Amino acid sequence: MTDTDERDDAALVAAVLAGDQRAFTQLMRRHKDSLYRFVRGYVGDSSEAYDLVQEAFVAAWHALPRYDRQRSFGIWLKRIAINKCRDWRRRRAVREFFYKAEDINRPGLDIAQPIVSANEHEDDLAWLDNAIAVLPSTLKEPLLLSLTEDMSHRDIAEALGLTAKAVEVRIYRAKRALAASLEIGR
């Protein structure tokens, strides 16, 4: 078959590995929207999400020879994106620590009081994005894969290396955490 639009993901991967770079473009077209929705939900920022999606595709390109064609390409790609999001979160935490650092010798500094961000979310969607973004990754990842990608608990379990029951429990806990956050934050 020569039309890449009709080949499944495994066939496209085989074509890429055989030297057909256009097949990878087709894989990107197939998965970019889904991947963007997931990453956007994870990080809560559209421009950061765009960059992380690009990083995920670059990493997928380099790791393609290690892809197991018996497994879902979409799940494999989301696993790469999750790792990119975790890296981003770690880098961001380090940057925030240094940006928010205060001079400890400054007169009037009360180190017992947390530094509050000046950025206030004005609409409900921004608030929800933020509430999801601050969830621990153990709760956020299954929730986003379930809500934004409509993945089954079994597929999420495969992507995250968990059991389906663990996914179910984590999604339940994430929803409870969001509900509690809604009660406190509103």
PDB file of C-alpha atoms in Angstrom:
ATOM      1  CA  MET A   1       0.000   0.000   0.000  1.00  0.00           C
ATOM      2  CA  THR A   2       1.476   3.365  -0.912  1.00  0.00           C
ATOM      3  CA  ASP A   3      -1.046   5.734   0.620  1.00  0.00           C
ATOM      4  CA  THR A   4       0.123   6.453   4.162  1.00  0.00           C
ATOM      5  CA  ASP A   5      -3.349   7.687   5.148  1.00  0.00           C
ATOM      6  CA  GLU A   6      -4.735   4.140   5.039  1.00  0.00           C
ATOM      7  CA  ARG A   7      -1.943   2.332   6.898  1.00  0.00           C
ATOM      8  CA  ASP A   8      -2.195   1.613  10.594  1.00  0.00           C
ATOM      9  CA  ASP A   9       0.345   3.002  13.047  1.00  0.00           C
ATOM     10  CA  ALA A  10       2.492  -0.137  13.097  1.00  0.00           C
ATOM     11  CA  ALA A  11       2.748  -0.102   9.309  1.00  0.00           C
ATOM     12  CA  LEU A  12       3.674   3.580   9.366  1.00  0.00           C
ATOM     13  CA  VAL A  13       6.383   2.893  11.957  1.00  0.00           C
ATOM     14  CA  ALA A  14       7.743   0.111   9.751  1.00  0.00           C
ATOM     15  CA  ALA A  15       7.759   2.542   6.816  1.00  0.00           C
ATOM     16  CA  VAL A  16       9.646   5.146   8.859  1.00  0.00           C
ATOM     17  CA  LEU A  17      12.223   2.577   9.898  1.00  0.00           C
ATOM     18  CA  ALA A  18      12.586   1.621   6.235  1.00  0.00           C
ATOM     19  CA  GLY A  19      13.433   5.241   5.399  1.00  0.00           C
ATOM     20  CA  ASP A  20      10.059   6.839   4.567  1.00  0.00           C
ATOM     21  CA  GLN A  21      10.116  10.047   6.593  1.00  0.00           C
ATOM     22  CA  ARG A  22       6.693  11.056   5.266  1.00  0.00           C
ATOM     23  CA  ALA A  23       5.223   8.183   7.254  1.00  0.00           C
ATOM     24  CA  PHE A  24       6.361   9.864  10.481  1.00  0.00           C
ATOM     25  CA  THR A  25       4.645  13.050   9.347  1.00  0.00           C
ATOM     26  CA  GLN A  26       1.457  11.028   9.017  1.00  0.00           C
ATOM     27  CA  LEU A  27       1.923   9.614  12.530  1.00  0.00           C
ATOM     28  CA  MET A  28       2.352  13.149  13.836  1.00  0.00           C
ATOM     29  CA  ARG A  29      -0.815  14.302  12.066  1.00  0.00           C
ATOM     30  CA  ARG A  30      -2.765  11.410  13.546  1.00  0.00           C
ATOM     31  CA  HIS A  31      -1.645  11.928  17.107  1.00  0.00           C
ATOM     32  CA  LYS A  32      -0.814  15.619  17.506  1.00  0.00           C
ATOM     33  CA  ASP A  33      -4.272  16.828  18.579  1.00  0.00           C
ATOM     34  CA  SER A  34      -4.744  14.073  21.117  1.00  0.00           C
ATOM     35  CA  LEU A  35      -1.239  14.538  22.463  1.00  0.00           C
ATOM     36  CA  TYR A  36      -1.660  18.313  22.672  1.00  0.00           C
ATOM     37  CA  ARG A  37      -4.935  17.983  24.627  1.00  0.00           C
ATOM     38  CA  PHE A  38      -3.268  15.650  27.085  1.00  0.00           C
ATOM     39  CA  VAL A  39      -0.136  17.769  27.563  1.00  0.00           C
ATOM     40  CA  ARG A  40      -2.174  21.002  27.754  1.00  0.00           C
ATOM     41  CA  GLY A  41      -4.201  19.479  30.550  1.00  0.00           C
ATOM     42  CA  TYR A  42      -1.053  18.360  32.318  1.00  0.00           C
ATOM     43  CA  VAL A  43       0.831  21.657  32.275  1.00  0.00           C
ATOM     44  CA  GLY A  44      -2.055  24.125  32.132  1.00  0.00           C
ATOM     45  CA  ASP A  45      -0.337  26.392  29.605  1.00  0.00           C
ATOM     46  CA  SER A  46      -0.885  26.290  25.840  1.00  0.00           C
ATOM     47  CA  SER A  47       2.536  27.549  24.733  1.00  0.00           C
ATOM     48  CA  GLU A  48       4.377  25.209  27.118  1.00  0.00           C
ATOM     49  CA  ALA A  49       2.169  22.366  25.893  1.00  0.00           C
ATOM     50  CA  TYR A  50       3.044  23.122  22.277  1.00  0.00           C
ATOM     51  CA  ASP A  51       6.763  22.963  23.097  1.00  0.00           C
ATOM     52  CA  LEU A  52       6.383  19.734  25.071  1.00  0.00           C
ATOM     53  CA  VAL A  53       4.435  18.080  22.250  1.00  0.00           C
ATOM     54  CA  GLN A  54       7.291  18.926  19.903  1.00  0.00           C
ATOM     55  CA  GLU A  55       9.787  17.495  22.392  1.00  0.00           C
ATOM     56  CA  ALA A  56       7.707  14.321  22.671  1.00  0.00           C
ATOM     57  CA  PHE A  57       7.661  13.838  18.897  1.00  0.00           C
ATOM     58  CA  VAL A  58      11.413  14.410  18.671  1.00  0.00           C
ATOM     59  CA  ALA A  59      11.977  11.863  21.440  1.00  0.00           C
ATOM     60  CA  ALA A  60       9.615   9.432  19.688  1.00  0.00           C
ATOM     61  CA  TRP A  61      11.557   9.843  16.453  1.00  0.00           C
ATOM     62  CA  HIS A  62      14.791   8.933  18.204  1.00  0.00           C
ATOM     63  CA  ALA A  63      13.220   6.037  20.118  1.00  0.00           C
ATOM     64  CA  LEU A  64      11.267   4.626  17.174  1.00  0.00           C
ATOM     65  CA  PRO A  65      13.583   1.622  16.688  1.00  0.00           C
ATOM     66  CA  ARG A  66      12.688   0.538  20.241  1.00  0.00           C
ATOM     67  CA  TYR A  67       8.917   0.812  19.697  1.00  0.00           C
ATOM     68  CA  ASP A  68       7.093  -2.528  20.125  1.00  0.00           C
ATOM     69  CA  ARG A  69       4.660  -2.704  17.196  1.00  0.00           C
ATOM     70  CA  GLN A  70       2.433  -5.098  19.137  1.00  0.00           C
ATOM     71  CA  ARG A  71       1.465  -2.214  21.415  1.00  0.00           C
ATOM     72  CA  SER A  72      -0.550   0.921  20.741  1.00  0.00           C
ATOM     73  CA  PHE A  73       1.536   3.704  19.228  1.00  0.00           C
ATOM     74  CA  GLY A  74      -0.732   6.316  20.839  1.00  0.00           C
ATOM     75  CA  ILE A  75      -0.184   4.888  24.307  1.00  0.00           C
ATOM     76  CA  TRP A  76       3.571   4.639  23.699  1.00  0.00           C
ATOM     77  CA  LEU A  77       3.616   8.257  22.543  1.00  0.00           C
ATOM     78  CA  LYS A  78       1.654   9.405  25.592  1.00  0.00           C
ATOM     79  CA  ARG A  79       4.154   7.626  27.823  1.00  0.00           C
ATOM     80  CA  ILE A  80       6.914   9.679  26.200  1.00  0.00           C
ATOM     81  CA  ALA A  81       4.832  12.842  26.683  1.00  0.00           C
ATOM     82  CA  ILE A  82       4.276  12.012  30.349  1.00  0.00           C
ATOM     83  CA  ASN A  83       8.036  11.776  30.828  1.00  0.00           C
ATOM     84  CA  LYS A  84       8.516  15.119  29.070  1.00  0.00           C
ATOM     85  CA  CYS A  85       5.841  16.673  31.308  1.00  0.00           C
ATOM     86  CA  ARG A  86       7.503  15.293  34.427  1.00  0.00           C
ATOM     87  CA  ASP A  87      10.843  16.724  33.309  1.00  0.00           C
ATOM     88  CA  TRP A  88       9.163  20.073  32.641  1.00  0.00           C
ATOM     89  CA  ARG A  89       7.575  20.060  36.101  1.00  0.00           C
ATOM     90  CA  ARG A  90      10.943  19.385  37.761  1.00  0.00           C
ATOM     91  CA  ARG A  91      12.659  22.168  35.775  1.00  0.00           C
ATOM     92  CA  ARG A  92       9.821  24.543  36.602  1.00  0.00           C
ATOM     93  CA  ALA A  93       9.990  23.760  40.327  1.00  0.00           C
ATOM     94  CA  VAL A  94      13.698  24.581  40.372  1.00  0.00           C
ATOM     95  CA  ARG A  95      13.168  27.838  38.446  1.00  0.00           C
ATOM     96  CA  GLU A  96      10.303  28.891  40.730  1.00  0.00           C
ATOM     97  CA  PHE A  97      12.400  28.222  43.794  1.00  0.00           C
ATOM     98  CA  PHE A  98      15.130  30.559  42.583  1.00  0.00           C
ATOM     99  CA  TYR A  99      12.801  33.220  41.189  1.00  0.00           C
ATOM    100  CA  LYS A 100      10.789  33.390  44.391  1.00  0.00           C
ATOM    101  CA  ALA A 101      13.789  33.346  46.679  1.00  0.00           C
ATOM    102  CA  GLU A 102      13.825  36.298  49.032  1.00  0.00           C
ATOM    103  CA  ASP A 103      16.815  37.880  50.705  1.00  0.00           C
ATOM    104  CA  ILE A 104      16.682  36.310  54.146  1.00  0.00           C
ATOM    105  CA  ASN A 105      18.364  39.369  55.642  1.00  0.00           C
ATOM    106  CA  ARG A 106      15.708  41.752  54.307  1.00  0.00           C
ATOM    107  CA  PRO A 107      14.053  43.700  57.144  1.00  0.00           C
ATOM    108  CA  GLY A 108      10.431  42.683  57.712  1.00  0.00           C
ATOM    109  CA  LEU A 109      10.703  39.350  55.904  1.00  0.00           C
ATOM    110  CA  ASP A 110       8.435  36.816  57.573  1.00  0.00           C
ATOM    111  CA  ILE A 111       9.783  33.468  56.415  1.00  0.00           C
ATOM    112  CA  ALA A 112       6.775  31.729  57.966  1.00  0.00           C
ATOM    113  CA  GLN A 113       4.469  33.297  55.378  1.00  0.00           C
ATOM    114  CA  PRO A 114       4.321  31.651  51.949  1.00  0.00           C
ATOM    115  CA  ILE A 115       4.986  33.767  48.899  1.00  0.00           C
ATOM    116  CA  VAL A 116       1.714  34.117  47.006  1.00  0.00           C
ATOM    117  CA  SER A 117       1.665  34.336  43.241  1.00  0.00           C
ATOM    118  CA  ALA A 118       0.253  37.551  41.822  1.00  0.00           C
ATOM    119  CA  ASN A 119      -1.373  35.712  38.937  1.00  0.00           C
ATOM    120  CA  GLU A 120      -5.101  35.336  39.606  1.00  0.00           C
ATOM    121  CA  HIS A 121      -7.190  33.173  37.336  1.00  0.00           C
ATOM    122  CA  GLU A 122     -10.132  35.114  35.990  1.00  0.00           C
ATOM    123  CA  ASP A 123     -12.320  32.494  34.370  1.00  0.00           C
ATOM    124  CA  ASP A 124     -13.498  29.026  35.312  1.00  0.00           C
ATOM    125  CA  LEU A 125     -11.504  27.250  32.631  1.00  0.00           C
ATOM    126  CA  ALA A 126      -8.263  28.837  33.778  1.00  0.00           C
ATOM    127  CA  TRP A 127      -9.104  27.900  37.360  1.00  0.00           C
ATOM    128  CA  LEU A 128      -9.768  24.297  36.381  1.00  0.00           C
ATOM    129  CA  ASP A 129      -6.556  24.104  34.347  1.00  0.00           C
ATOM    130  CA  ASN A 130      -4.641  25.320  37.369  1.00  0.00           C
ATOM    131  CA  ALA A 131      -6.416  22.939  39.746  1.00  0.00           C
ATOM    132  CA  ILE A 132      -5.552  20.009  37.488  1.00  0.00           C
ATOM    133  CA  ALA A 133      -1.985  21.210  36.954  1.00  0.00           C
ATOM    134  CA  VAL A 134      -1.260  21.198  40.694  1.00  0.00           C
ATOM    135  CA  LEU A 135      -2.570  17.693  41.260  1.00  0.00           C
ATOM    136  CA  PRO A 136       0.178  15.190  42.018  1.00  0.00           C
ATOM    137  CA  SER A 137       1.257  13.431  38.827  1.00  0.00           C
ATOM    138  CA  THR A 138       0.028  10.113  40.239  1.00  0.00           C
ATOM    139  CA  LEU A 139      -3.514  11.510  40.135  1.00  0.00           C
ATOM    140  CA  LYS A 140      -3.212  13.940  37.225  1.00  0.00           C
ATOM    141  CA  GLU A 141      -1.911  11.490  34.619  1.00  0.00           C
ATOM    142  CA  PRO A 142      -4.722   8.909  34.854  1.00  0.00           C
ATOM    143  CA  LEU A 143      -7.355  11.645  35.120  1.00  0.00           C
ATOM    144  CA  LEU A 144      -6.161  13.429  31.990  1.00  0.00           C
ATOM    145  CA  LEU A 145      -5.790  10.239  29.992  1.00  0.00           C
ATOM    146  CA  SER A 146      -9.324   9.325  30.977  1.00  0.00           C
ATOM    147  CA  LEU A 147     -10.943  12.719  30.409  1.00  0.00           C
ATOM    148  CA  THR A 148      -9.067  14.168  27.460  1.00  0.00           C
ATOM    149  CA  GLU A 149      -8.322  10.960  25.607  1.00  0.00           C
ATOM    150  CA  ASP A 150     -11.299   8.838  26.665  1.00  0.00           C
ATOM    151  CA  MET A 151      -8.915   5.937  27.266  1.00  0.00           C
ATOM    152  CA  SER A 152     -10.074   2.831  29.087  1.00  0.00           C
ATOM    153  CA  HIS A 153      -8.682   2.012  32.512  1.00  0.00           C
ATOM    154  CA  ARG A 154      -6.846  -0.925  30.944  1.00  0.00           C
ATOM    155  CA  ASP A 155      -5.150   1.284  28.332  1.00  0.00           C
ATOM    156  CA  ILE A 156      -4.258   3.873  30.961  1.00  0.00           C
ATOM    157  CA  ALA A 157      -2.855   1.108  33.152  1.00  0.00           C
ATOM    158  CA  GLU A 158      -0.690  -0.065  30.246  1.00  0.00           C
ATOM    159  CA  ALA A 159       0.557   3.457  29.569  1.00  0.00           C
ATOM    160  CA  LEU A 160       1.406   4.134  33.211  1.00  0.00           C
ATOM    161  CA  GLY A 161       2.578   0.691  34.255  1.00  0.00           C
ATOM    162  CA  LEU A 162      -0.245   0.225  36.763  1.00  0.00           C
ATOM    163  CA  THR A 163      -3.162  -2.117  37.278  1.00  0.00           C
ATOM    164  CA  ALA A 164      -6.615  -1.144  36.012  1.00  0.00           C
ATOM    165  CA  LYS A 165      -7.858  -1.050  39.628  1.00  0.00           C
ATOM    166  CA  ALA A 166      -5.060   1.350  40.615  1.00  0.00           C
ATOM    167  CA  VAL A 167      -6.069   3.598  37.703  1.00  0.00           C
ATOM    168  CA  GLU A 168      -9.694   3.522  38.843  1.00  0.00           C
ATOM    169  CA  VAL A 169      -8.714   4.474  42.402  1.00  0.00           C
ATOM    170  CA  ARG A 170      -6.421   7.277  41.235  1.00  0.00           C
ATOM    171  CA  ILE A 171      -9.065   8.776  38.977  1.00  0.00           C
ATOM    172  CA  TYR A 172     -11.551   8.672  41.858  1.00  0.00           C
ATOM    173  CA  ARG A 173      -9.047  10.387  44.173  1.00  0.00           C
ATOM    174  CA  ALA A 174      -8.241  13.021  41.552  1.00  0.00           C
ATOM    175  CA  LYS A 175     -11.926  13.860  41.152  1.00  0.00           C
ATOM    176  CA  ARG A 176     -12.315  14.088  44.931  1.00  0.00           C
ATOM    177  CA  ALA A 177      -9.283  16.373  45.151  1.00  0.00           C
ATOM    178  CA  LEU A 178     -10.718  18.633  42.437  1.00  0.00           C
ATOM    179  CA  ALA A 179     -14.095  18.728  44.203  1.00  0.00           C
ATOM    180  CA  ALA A 180     -12.405  19.649  47.485  1.00  0.00           C
ATOM    181  CA  SER A 181     -10.368  22.291  45.703  1.00  0.00           C
ATOM    182  CA  LEU A 182     -13.564  23.699  44.219  1.00  0.00           C
ATOM    183  CA  GLU A 183     -15.119  23.992  47.671  1.00  0.00           C
ATOM    184  CA  ILE A 184     -12.025  25.678  49.137  1.00  0.00           C
ATOM    185  CA  GLY A 185     -11.094  27.847  46.156  1.00  0.00           C
ATOM    186  CA  ARG A 186     -14.498  29.222  45.300  1.00  0.00           C
TER     187      ARG A 186
END
